[in-house]
Coordinates of C-alpha atoms in Angstrom, one line a residue:
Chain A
X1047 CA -27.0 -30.7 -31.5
X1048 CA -29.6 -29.3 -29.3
X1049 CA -28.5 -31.9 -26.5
X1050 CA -24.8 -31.0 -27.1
X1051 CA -25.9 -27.2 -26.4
X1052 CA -27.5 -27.8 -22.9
X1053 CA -24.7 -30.1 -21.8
X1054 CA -22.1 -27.1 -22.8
X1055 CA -24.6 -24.6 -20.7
X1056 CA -25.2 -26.7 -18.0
X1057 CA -21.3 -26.4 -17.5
X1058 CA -20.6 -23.4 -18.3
X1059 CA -22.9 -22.9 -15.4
X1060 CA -21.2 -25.2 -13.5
X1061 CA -17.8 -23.7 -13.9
X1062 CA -18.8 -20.1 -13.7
X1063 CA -20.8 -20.8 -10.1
X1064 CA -17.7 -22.5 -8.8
X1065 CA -15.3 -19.5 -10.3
X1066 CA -17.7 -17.1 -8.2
X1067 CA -18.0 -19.4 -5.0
X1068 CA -14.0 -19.6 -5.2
X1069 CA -13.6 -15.6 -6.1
X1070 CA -15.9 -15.2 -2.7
X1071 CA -14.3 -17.3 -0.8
X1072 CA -11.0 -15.5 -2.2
X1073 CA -12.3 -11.8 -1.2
X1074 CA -14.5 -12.5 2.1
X1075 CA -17.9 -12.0 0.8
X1076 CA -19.8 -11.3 -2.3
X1077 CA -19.6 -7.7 -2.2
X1078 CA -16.0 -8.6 -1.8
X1079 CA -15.3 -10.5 -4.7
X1080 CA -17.7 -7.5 -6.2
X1081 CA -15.3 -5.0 -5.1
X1082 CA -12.6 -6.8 -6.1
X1083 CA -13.8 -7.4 -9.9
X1084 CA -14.6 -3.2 -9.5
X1085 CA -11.5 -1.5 -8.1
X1086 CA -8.9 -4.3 -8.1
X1087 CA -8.3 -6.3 -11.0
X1088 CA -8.2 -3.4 -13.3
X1089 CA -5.1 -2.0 -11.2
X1090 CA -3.3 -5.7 -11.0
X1091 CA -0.9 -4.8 -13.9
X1092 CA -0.2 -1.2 -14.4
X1093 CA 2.8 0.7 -14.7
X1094 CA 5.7 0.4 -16.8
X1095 CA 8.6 1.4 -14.3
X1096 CA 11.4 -1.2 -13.8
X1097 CA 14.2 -1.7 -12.0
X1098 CA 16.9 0.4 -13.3
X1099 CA 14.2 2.9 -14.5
X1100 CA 14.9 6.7 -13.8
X1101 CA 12.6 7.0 -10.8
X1102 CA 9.5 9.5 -12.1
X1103 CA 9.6 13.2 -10.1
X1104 CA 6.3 14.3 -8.7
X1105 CA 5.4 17.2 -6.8
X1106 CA 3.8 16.5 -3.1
X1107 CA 2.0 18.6 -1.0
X1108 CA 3.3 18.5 2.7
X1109 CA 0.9 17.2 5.3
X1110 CA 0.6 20.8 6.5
X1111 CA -1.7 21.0 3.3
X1112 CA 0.0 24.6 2.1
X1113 CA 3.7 23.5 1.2
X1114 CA 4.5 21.7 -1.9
X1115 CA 8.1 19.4 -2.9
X1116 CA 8.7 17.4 -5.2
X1117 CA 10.2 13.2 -4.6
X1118 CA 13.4 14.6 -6.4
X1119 CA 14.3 16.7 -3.8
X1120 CA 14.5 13.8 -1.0
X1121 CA 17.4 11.3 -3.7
X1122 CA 20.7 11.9 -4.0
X1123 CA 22.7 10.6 -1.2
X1124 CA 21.0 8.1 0.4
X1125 CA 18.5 5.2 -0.6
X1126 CA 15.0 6.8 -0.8
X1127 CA 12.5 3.9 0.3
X1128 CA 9.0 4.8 -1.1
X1129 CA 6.0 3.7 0.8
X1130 CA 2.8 4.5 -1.4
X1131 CA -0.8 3.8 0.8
X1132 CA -3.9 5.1 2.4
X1133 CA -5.6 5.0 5.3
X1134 CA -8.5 2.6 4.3
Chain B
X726 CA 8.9 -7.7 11.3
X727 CA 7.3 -6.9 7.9
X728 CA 6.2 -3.7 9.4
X729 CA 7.1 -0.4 7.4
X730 CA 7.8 1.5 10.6
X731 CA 9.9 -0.8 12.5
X732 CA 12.1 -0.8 9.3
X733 CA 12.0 2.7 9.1
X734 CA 13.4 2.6 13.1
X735 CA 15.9 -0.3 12.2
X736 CA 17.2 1.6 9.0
X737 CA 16.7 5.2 9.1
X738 CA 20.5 6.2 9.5
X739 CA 21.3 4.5 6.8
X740 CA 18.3 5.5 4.2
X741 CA 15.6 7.9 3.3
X742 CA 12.3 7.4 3.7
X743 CA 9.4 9.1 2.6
X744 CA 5.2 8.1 2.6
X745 CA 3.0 8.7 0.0
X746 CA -0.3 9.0 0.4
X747 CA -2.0 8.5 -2.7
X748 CA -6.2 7.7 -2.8
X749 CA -8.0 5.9 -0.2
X750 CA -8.6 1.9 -0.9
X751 CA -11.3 1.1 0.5
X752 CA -13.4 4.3 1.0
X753 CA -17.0 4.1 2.2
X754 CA -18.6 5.0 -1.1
X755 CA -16.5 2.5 -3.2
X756 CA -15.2 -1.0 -1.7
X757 CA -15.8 -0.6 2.0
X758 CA -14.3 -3.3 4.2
X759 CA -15.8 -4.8 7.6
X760 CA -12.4 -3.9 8.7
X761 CA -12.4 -0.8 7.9
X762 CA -16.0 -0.1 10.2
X763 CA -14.4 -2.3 13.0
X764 CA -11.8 -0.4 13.2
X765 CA -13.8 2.9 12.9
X766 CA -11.8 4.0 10.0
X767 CA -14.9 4.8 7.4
X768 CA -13.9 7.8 5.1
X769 CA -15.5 8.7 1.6
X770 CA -13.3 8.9 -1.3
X771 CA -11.7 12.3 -0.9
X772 CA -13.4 15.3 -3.9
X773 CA -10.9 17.8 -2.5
X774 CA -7.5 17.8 -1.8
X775 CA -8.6 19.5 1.4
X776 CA -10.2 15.9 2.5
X777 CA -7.4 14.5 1.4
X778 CA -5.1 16.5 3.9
X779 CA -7.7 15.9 6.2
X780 CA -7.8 12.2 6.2
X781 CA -3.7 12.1 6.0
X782 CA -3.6 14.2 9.2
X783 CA -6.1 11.9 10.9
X784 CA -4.4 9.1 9.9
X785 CA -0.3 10.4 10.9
X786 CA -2.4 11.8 14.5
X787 CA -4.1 8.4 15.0
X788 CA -0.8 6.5 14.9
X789 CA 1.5 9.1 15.8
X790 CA 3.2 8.3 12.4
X791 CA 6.7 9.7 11.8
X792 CA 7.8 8.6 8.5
X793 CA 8.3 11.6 6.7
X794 CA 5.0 11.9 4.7
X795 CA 3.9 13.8 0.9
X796 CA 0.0 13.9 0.1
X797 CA -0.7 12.8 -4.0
X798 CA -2.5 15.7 -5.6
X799 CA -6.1 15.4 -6.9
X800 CA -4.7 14.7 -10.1
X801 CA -3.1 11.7 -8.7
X802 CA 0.1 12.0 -10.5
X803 CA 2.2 10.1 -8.0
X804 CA -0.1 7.2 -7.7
X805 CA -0.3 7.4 -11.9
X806 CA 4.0 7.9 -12.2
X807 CA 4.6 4.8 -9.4
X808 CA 1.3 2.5 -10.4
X809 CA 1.2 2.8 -6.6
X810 CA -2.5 1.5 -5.8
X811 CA -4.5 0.7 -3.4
X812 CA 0.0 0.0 -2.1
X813 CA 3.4 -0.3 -3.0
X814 CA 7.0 -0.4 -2.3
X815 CA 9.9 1.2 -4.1
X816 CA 13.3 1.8 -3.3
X817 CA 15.3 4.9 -5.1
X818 CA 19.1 4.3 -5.2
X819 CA 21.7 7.7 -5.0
X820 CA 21.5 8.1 -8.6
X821 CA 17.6 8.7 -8.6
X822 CA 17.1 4.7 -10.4
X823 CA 14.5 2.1 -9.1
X824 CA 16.5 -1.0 -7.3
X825 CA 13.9 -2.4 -5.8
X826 CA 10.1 -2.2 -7.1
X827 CA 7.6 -4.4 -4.6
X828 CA 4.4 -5.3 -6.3
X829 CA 0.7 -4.1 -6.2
X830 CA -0.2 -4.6 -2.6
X831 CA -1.9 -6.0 -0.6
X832 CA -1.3 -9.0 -2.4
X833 CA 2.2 -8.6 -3.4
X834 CA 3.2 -5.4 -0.8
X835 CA 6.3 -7.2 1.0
X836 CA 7.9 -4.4 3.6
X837 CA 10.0 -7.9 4.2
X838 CA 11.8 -7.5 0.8
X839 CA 12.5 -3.9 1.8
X840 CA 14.0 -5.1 4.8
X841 CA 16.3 -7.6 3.3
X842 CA 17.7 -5.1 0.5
X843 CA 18.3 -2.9 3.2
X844 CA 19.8 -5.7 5.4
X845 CA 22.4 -7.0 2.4
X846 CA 22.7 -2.9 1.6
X847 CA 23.8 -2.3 5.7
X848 CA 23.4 -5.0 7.4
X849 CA 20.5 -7.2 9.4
X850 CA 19.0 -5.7 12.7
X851 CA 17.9 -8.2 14.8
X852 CA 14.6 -8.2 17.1
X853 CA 15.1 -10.2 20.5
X854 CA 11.0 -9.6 21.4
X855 CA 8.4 -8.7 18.5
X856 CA 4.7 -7.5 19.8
X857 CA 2.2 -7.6 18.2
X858 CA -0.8 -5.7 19.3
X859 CA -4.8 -4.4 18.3
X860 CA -5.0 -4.4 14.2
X861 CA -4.9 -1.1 12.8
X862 CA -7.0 -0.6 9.0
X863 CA -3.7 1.4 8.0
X864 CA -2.4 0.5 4.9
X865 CA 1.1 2.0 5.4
X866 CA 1.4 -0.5 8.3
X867 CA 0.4 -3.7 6.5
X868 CA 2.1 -6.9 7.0
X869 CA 3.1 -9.1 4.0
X870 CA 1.7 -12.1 5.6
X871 CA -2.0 -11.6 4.1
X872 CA -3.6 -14.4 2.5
X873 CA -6.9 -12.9 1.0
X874 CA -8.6 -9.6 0.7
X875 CA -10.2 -10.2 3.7
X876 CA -7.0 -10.8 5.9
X877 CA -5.5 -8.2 4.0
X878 CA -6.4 -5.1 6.2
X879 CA -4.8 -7.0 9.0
X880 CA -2.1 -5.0 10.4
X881 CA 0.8 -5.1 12.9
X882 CA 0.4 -1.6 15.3
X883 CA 2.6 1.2 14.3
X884 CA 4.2 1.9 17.4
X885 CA 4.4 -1.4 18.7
X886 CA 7.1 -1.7 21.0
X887 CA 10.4 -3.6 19.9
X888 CA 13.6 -4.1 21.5
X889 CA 16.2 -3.7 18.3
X890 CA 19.6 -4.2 18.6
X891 CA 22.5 -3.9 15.9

């Protein structure tokens, strides 16, 4: 049994260093793959929205930082592409 | 050709187009890239929606970027309503529906699929010459032909010049 135990460690071992030598290879770097366990996996399958969903209305403030509008107010009688990002 | 912009130029008689800016993806005091300091574009995660305003006028300046652009309040509502980080594509038909929702980028952020439901909608615009020039750490101008989160914050230039014709 006691055998049996080290064998399964020794390759759980095994297969977890060769998940996190893959997952850095994946990202770049360790602090990469880091980064990527952190910020990114957590936001790999949100939202509910689907095509043929009612889009969801949200109120924007203009670049000009005083104005507000709201993604409504740009539909209606053309296709609206939306392009969500940032600068980093 | 994946390039947001260059479909925004191709397309924008036909469609409406409108950026969102919601929270930074790789800000200096979270998951920094090397890209991001090679490209000297190294902001902290905005506090106030004054840094956010800030960083959004940098970033339209820096690239002279015309797309017609809305800033996601502190609250983050837009980015919470669309699921739309660190990137994403959607496309809003007349009647205020989703027909087309990309996936999460920078993995699955495909401007190409925009490009083709706009192309089957009015029709394909053909490039004779494409340039491609200096990367940019711009998310908004992200191609879709990334490979790894590494690659991923390399981008075609904004304004890169290309001769279009209908």
């Amino acid at each position: 049994m006691k055998l049996f135990l080290q064998w399964f460690a020794g390759v759980l071992a095994v297969i977890l260093l060769a998940a996190f030598g893959a997952l850095c290879y994946l990202a770049g770097s360790p602090k990469d793959a880091y980064g990527m366990v952190r910020y990114a996996l957590p936001h790999m399958h949100r939202g509910t929205l689907q095509v043929g969903s009612d889009a969801p209305d949200v109120r924007l403030l203009a670049l000009d930082g005083i104005n507000h509008f709201h993604i409504r107010e740009r539909m209606g009688t053309r296709p609206l592409v939306l392009v969500f990002g940032s600068f980093t | 050709m994946g390039d947001i912009v260059q479909i925004y130029n191709d397309y924008k008689d036909h469609a409406d187009f409108l950026t969102v800016y919601v929270r930074e993806a790789h800000p200096t005091d979270e998951w920094q890239m090397k890209s991001n300091v090679k490209d000297d574009v190294c902001y902290a995660q905005p506090k106030t929606l004054e840094q956010r305003v800030a960083i959004a006028k940098d970033f339209t300046a820096r690239y002279k970027f015309t797309l017609p652009f809305g800033i996601d309040d502190m609250s983050n509502a837009a980015d919470t309503a669309y699921a739309a980080w660190p990137e994403r594509l959607y496309i809003i038909d007349e009647t205020g529906h989703i027909v087309y929702r990309g996936g999460i980028g920078p993995f699955h952020y495909k401007p190409t699929e925009v490009r083709e439901w706009l192309a089957a909608k009015y029709g394909a615009v053909k490039h004779e010459v494409q340039t491609t020039a200096a990367p940019t750490s711009a998310a908004f101008a992200r191609t879709s032909t990334t490979s790894g989160a590494s690659s991923a914050t390399t981008t075609t230039l904004l304004s890169a010049p290309v001769e279009s014709k209908k």
